[in-house]
């Protein structure tokens, strides 16, 4: 046989099999016609040889043989035999499951819940951790980051930066002049783009709203290789300071929401922070931009517009400032260039760019460039949720193991009941492999039913966790999609699950001895021996349940500990919202006057008991610091809040020394400040700080007098202790910017918010009220992770308890049924019902205790991995461990009570009748 013929045979066989399966009726008809043709030819030959038609037909049938054998041979040659056997096994398995609806319902429901939980978690993990940006060839994108030492040459930053693990700072932001140097001189990237996203006021078709605006370099869309679905993209010619008619590209979502996807959106103008932009294009559907996988900015504008639409602090514009690092930089790597080569080349260029644009003082260190994967943007969400998602996926994996163990135990019990059936099959000539295949087919069918239910539950529950993590006042939330990757995962988990819980029962059933299994008297011994395997599985279930219940208890106690924290101010009847005056309309001094007018107007409203504007929202995760340099001390930044005069009275923060702010503290009066007790202890130990002075970046004369001391309050979050903090009146600032208003009122938000909106609209119709919520909702949002974990782990714990309860009940009921004769003999010899009941309960308790001990030991080892997610307790928290043990033992007693009572009611004569 030639090589060509060999490969032709390999290709033709699968093709013939597929054709035979797809056209089975036609194949059967062809086989029947061919056999009839051969039979007729034989009969004609025999008739010509002198035989009568009847004799010819008889001899032809004898010579040809049984038609069924020929058909089977032809089917086997085409590979259809195993296909037919599979369908026969499938039909038989369906009949078996249909005969036991209770077993099928329990098993399928357990699997559906477990597979649904795993599918939901995988879809969430895929969206948060593995999905890429919605741009062509995202795998080619690289994010430029840097790491610097303690004495870093970069001092001013706005954007994504964090403390480095080994000291110093790390970030993904660069100054615009440094970006220009990297863009123009690099030889390893096909292009480098720069961008910065911020939330701004936008008026679209007369509708004032808050929008996410991406300020992007002119080559942003070309580097991302993205074409607009309408109009054109921003170009380098659009990105110049002083452009008379600035252009903007809007997102597909904004186009649909505001313009109903009308082409007339082109050439219309939108107002972004009091600057008019002409819409020149619409980004394609599914486009995410370069920062975030989950969502796209609403509006894209040239980066050169930053000084006009988004000035920051006293400097305003950062475009020409080499000292402020603020733009994110992403590039597309050249083909054939490795990441190591690109990083080395760009690191050299970064050092040259820093020296060329900044003044590096003696002793200061340069940032070292790190090149990382940019296909998922800045990966902020992935970094924040990576560990929690992995913990939840581990817990759902344990739930799936529990479900597998539960069904394996049920199948072992059913296998013992079907032992005679398997023995008869083996006695009639079935191979052991054939028996294993039959039982595995039944297991896979059961897994398929559970998997289908799990896929439906996964689809319905895919957005449950994002809803748990969403803010009460935020309409935008992560939308988790169900794509082919999730479907493939669910299918793979279903098949694996069917094999895991089905293999052991199938193997045990196929190894049964034919002679002993067919003897009625041998069943009890065999079943008791196999019952040990079931008890081991139940002990494993209890161990996993203990681990899940203890984990749920730890997160529940963490939530209670956080809920019981005294934040240091009154959280009741407080409504919060932001006012963000655009800097172009409200320059230095004007924004403070606007805030003062609004503060006074709010305070005059009926039902308003106090108004407390502040630059930092408490328990929101946001922080702000400023220089704090007391006379005779060194400069050290401290947390700061710029507030209204009635801030402390409205928030309910006690003044423990000196005075509060008052109407005498104005823009032209002596700059004053109030410090909290922690700052007083830190910077003025054993001294009275009232009357002392310090310097900060704000007032022109440089000196600020301390006039009061307030009690400590929690600041950014609930986990951290109250930090040192100082307060200054916002009216004494040159540039105020965004303030958060806290309105104390007994009225509900639905009653007071329309009145507040009316006050703001009277002051400026283009000024929206942003993120309306209560203080309690703000605190709850800060505990989203803990609440979500508590809800999910509690759900997993309840599901684990239910599965353990079913497993314990099943094994004890099975044990009592198999020991019916033994119990009858005990009762006949004088055992009391209470003794028999106690015997069964003791067996259940020992079984549960074995699993609990193993589970507690595993808890000691595994709960340490989530130590950073706990608060106020240790991973080996004794009350939580004791509570978990008590719950499991109680469940074991409850689950075994009915079998124990059934055993105590056995009648000796009835039990021994068939012995």
mmCIF file with all atom_site columns, C-alpha atoms in Angstrom, residues 13-14 16-25 27-28 31 72 74-92 434 437-438 441:
data_model
loop_
_atom_site.group_PDB
_atom_site.id
_atom_site.type_symbol
_atom_site.label_atom_id
_atom_site.label_alt_id
_atom_site.label_comp_id
_atom_site.label_asym_id
_atom_site.label_entity_id
_atom_site.label_seq_id
_atom_site.pdbx_PDB_ins_code
_atom_site.Cartn_x
_atom_site.Cartn_y
_atom_site.Cartn_z
_atom_site.occupancy
_atom_site.B_iso_or_equiv
_atom_site.pdbx_formal_charge
_atom_site.auth_seq_id
_atom_site.auth_comp_id
_atom_site.auth_asym_id
_atom_site.auth_atom_id
_atom_site.pdbx_PDB_model_num
ATOM 1  C CA . UNK A 1 13  ? -13.016 6.390  7.050  1.00 0.00 ? 13  UNK A CA 1
ATOM 2  C CA . UNK A 1 14  ? -14.273 9.262  9.247  1.00 0.00 ? 14  UNK A CA 1
ATOM 3  C CA . UNK A 1 16  ? -17.805 7.293  5.626  1.00 0.00 ? 16  UNK A CA 1
ATOM 4  C CA . UNK A 1 17  ? -18.733 7.017  9.321  1.00 0.00 ? 17  UNK A CA 1
ATOM 5  C CA . UNK A 1 18  ? -20.273 10.485 9.414  1.00 0.00 ? 18  UNK A CA 1
ATOM 6  C CA . UNK A 1 19  ? -22.222 9.778  6.220  1.00 0.00 ? 19  UNK A CA 1
ATOM 7  C CA . UNK A 1 20  ? -23.428 6.455  7.600  1.00 0.00 ? 20  UNK A CA 1
ATOM 8  C CA . UNK A 1 21  ? -24.592 8.036  10.872 1.00 0.00 ? 21  UNK A CA 1
ATOM 9  C CA . UNK A 1 22  ? -26.245 11.006 9.169  1.00 0.00 ? 22  UNK A CA 1
ATOM 10 C CA . UNK A 1 23  ? -27.966 8.838  6.520  1.00 0.00 ? 23  UNK A CA 1
ATOM 11 C CA . UNK A 1 24  ? -28.713 5.765  8.591  1.00 0.00 ? 24  UNK A CA 1
ATOM 12 C CA . UNK A 1 25  ? -32.084 4.951  6.989  1.00 0.00 ? 25  UNK A CA 1
ATOM 13 C CA . UNK A 1 27  ? -27.699 2.865  4.620  1.00 0.00 ? 27  UNK A CA 1
ATOM 14 C CA . UNK A 1 28  ? -30.093 0.279  6.041  1.00 0.00 ? 28  UNK A CA 1
ATOM 15 C CA . UNK A 1 31  ? -27.873 -3.102 2.857  1.00 0.00 ? 31  UNK A CA 1
ATOM 16 C CA . UNK A 1 72  ? -23.861 -6.538 11.727 1.00 0.00 ? 72  UNK A CA 1
ATOM 17 C CA . UNK A 1 74  ? -21.181 -4.272 7.600  1.00 0.00 ? 74  UNK A CA 1
ATOM 18 C CA . UNK A 1 75  ? -22.094 -1.982 10.483 1.00 0.00 ? 75  UNK A CA 1
ATOM 19 C CA . UNK A 1 76  ? -18.979 -3.062 12.370 1.00 0.00 ? 76  UNK A CA 1
ATOM 20 C CA . UNK A 1 77  ? -16.808 -2.372 9.309  1.00 0.00 ? 77  UNK A CA 1
ATOM 21 C CA . UNK A 1 78  ? -18.185 1.176  9.224  1.00 0.00 ? 78  UNK A CA 1
ATOM 22 C CA . UNK A 1 79  ? -17.668 1.674  12.975 1.00 0.00 ? 79  UNK A CA 1
ATOM 23 C CA . UNK A 1 80  ? -21.370 1.832  13.753 1.00 0.00 ? 80  UNK A CA 1
ATOM 24 C CA . UNK A 1 81  ? -21.442 -0.951 16.311 1.00 0.00 ? 81  UNK A CA 1
ATOM 25 C CA . UNK A 1 82  ? -20.137 1.115  19.206 1.00 0.00 ? 82  UNK A CA 1
ATOM 26 C CA . UNK A 1 83  ? -22.463 3.951  18.134 1.00 0.00 ? 83  UNK A CA 1
ATOM 27 C CA . UNK A 1 84  ? -25.457 1.635  18.275 1.00 0.00 ? 84  UNK A CA 1
ATOM 28 C CA . UNK A 1 85  ? -24.367 0.266  21.631 1.00 0.00 ? 85  UNK A CA 1
ATOM 29 C CA . UNK A 1 86  ? -23.926 3.791  22.947 1.00 0.00 ? 86  UNK A CA 1
ATOM 30 C CA . UNK A 1 87  ? -27.451 4.749  21.938 1.00 0.00 ? 87  UNK A CA 1
ATOM 31 C CA . UNK A 1 88  ? -28.774 1.509  23.399 1.00 0.00 ? 88  UNK A CA 1
ATOM 32 C CA . UNK A 1 89  ? -26.938 2.238  26.664 1.00 0.00 ? 89  UNK A CA 1
ATOM 33 C CA . UNK A 1 90  ? -28.283 5.786  26.605 1.00 0.00 ? 90  UNK A CA 1
ATOM 34 C CA . UNK A 1 91  ? -31.865 4.620  26.143 1.00 0.00 ? 91  UNK A CA 1
ATOM 35 C CA . UNK A 1 92  ? -31.486 2.004  28.866 1.00 0.00 ? 92  UNK A CA 1
ATOM 36 C CA . UNK A 1 434 ? -19.135 -3.523 28.702 1.00 0.00 ? 434 UNK A CA 1
ATOM 37 C CA . UNK A 1 437 ? -19.392 1.389  29.886 1.00 0.00 ? 437 UNK A CA 1
ATOM 38 C CA . UNK A 1 438 ? -23.089 0.909  30.579 1.00 0.00 ? 438 UNK A CA 1
ATOM 39 C CA . UNK A 1 441 ? -23.131 6.070  30.264 1.00 0.00 ? 441 UNK A CA 1
#
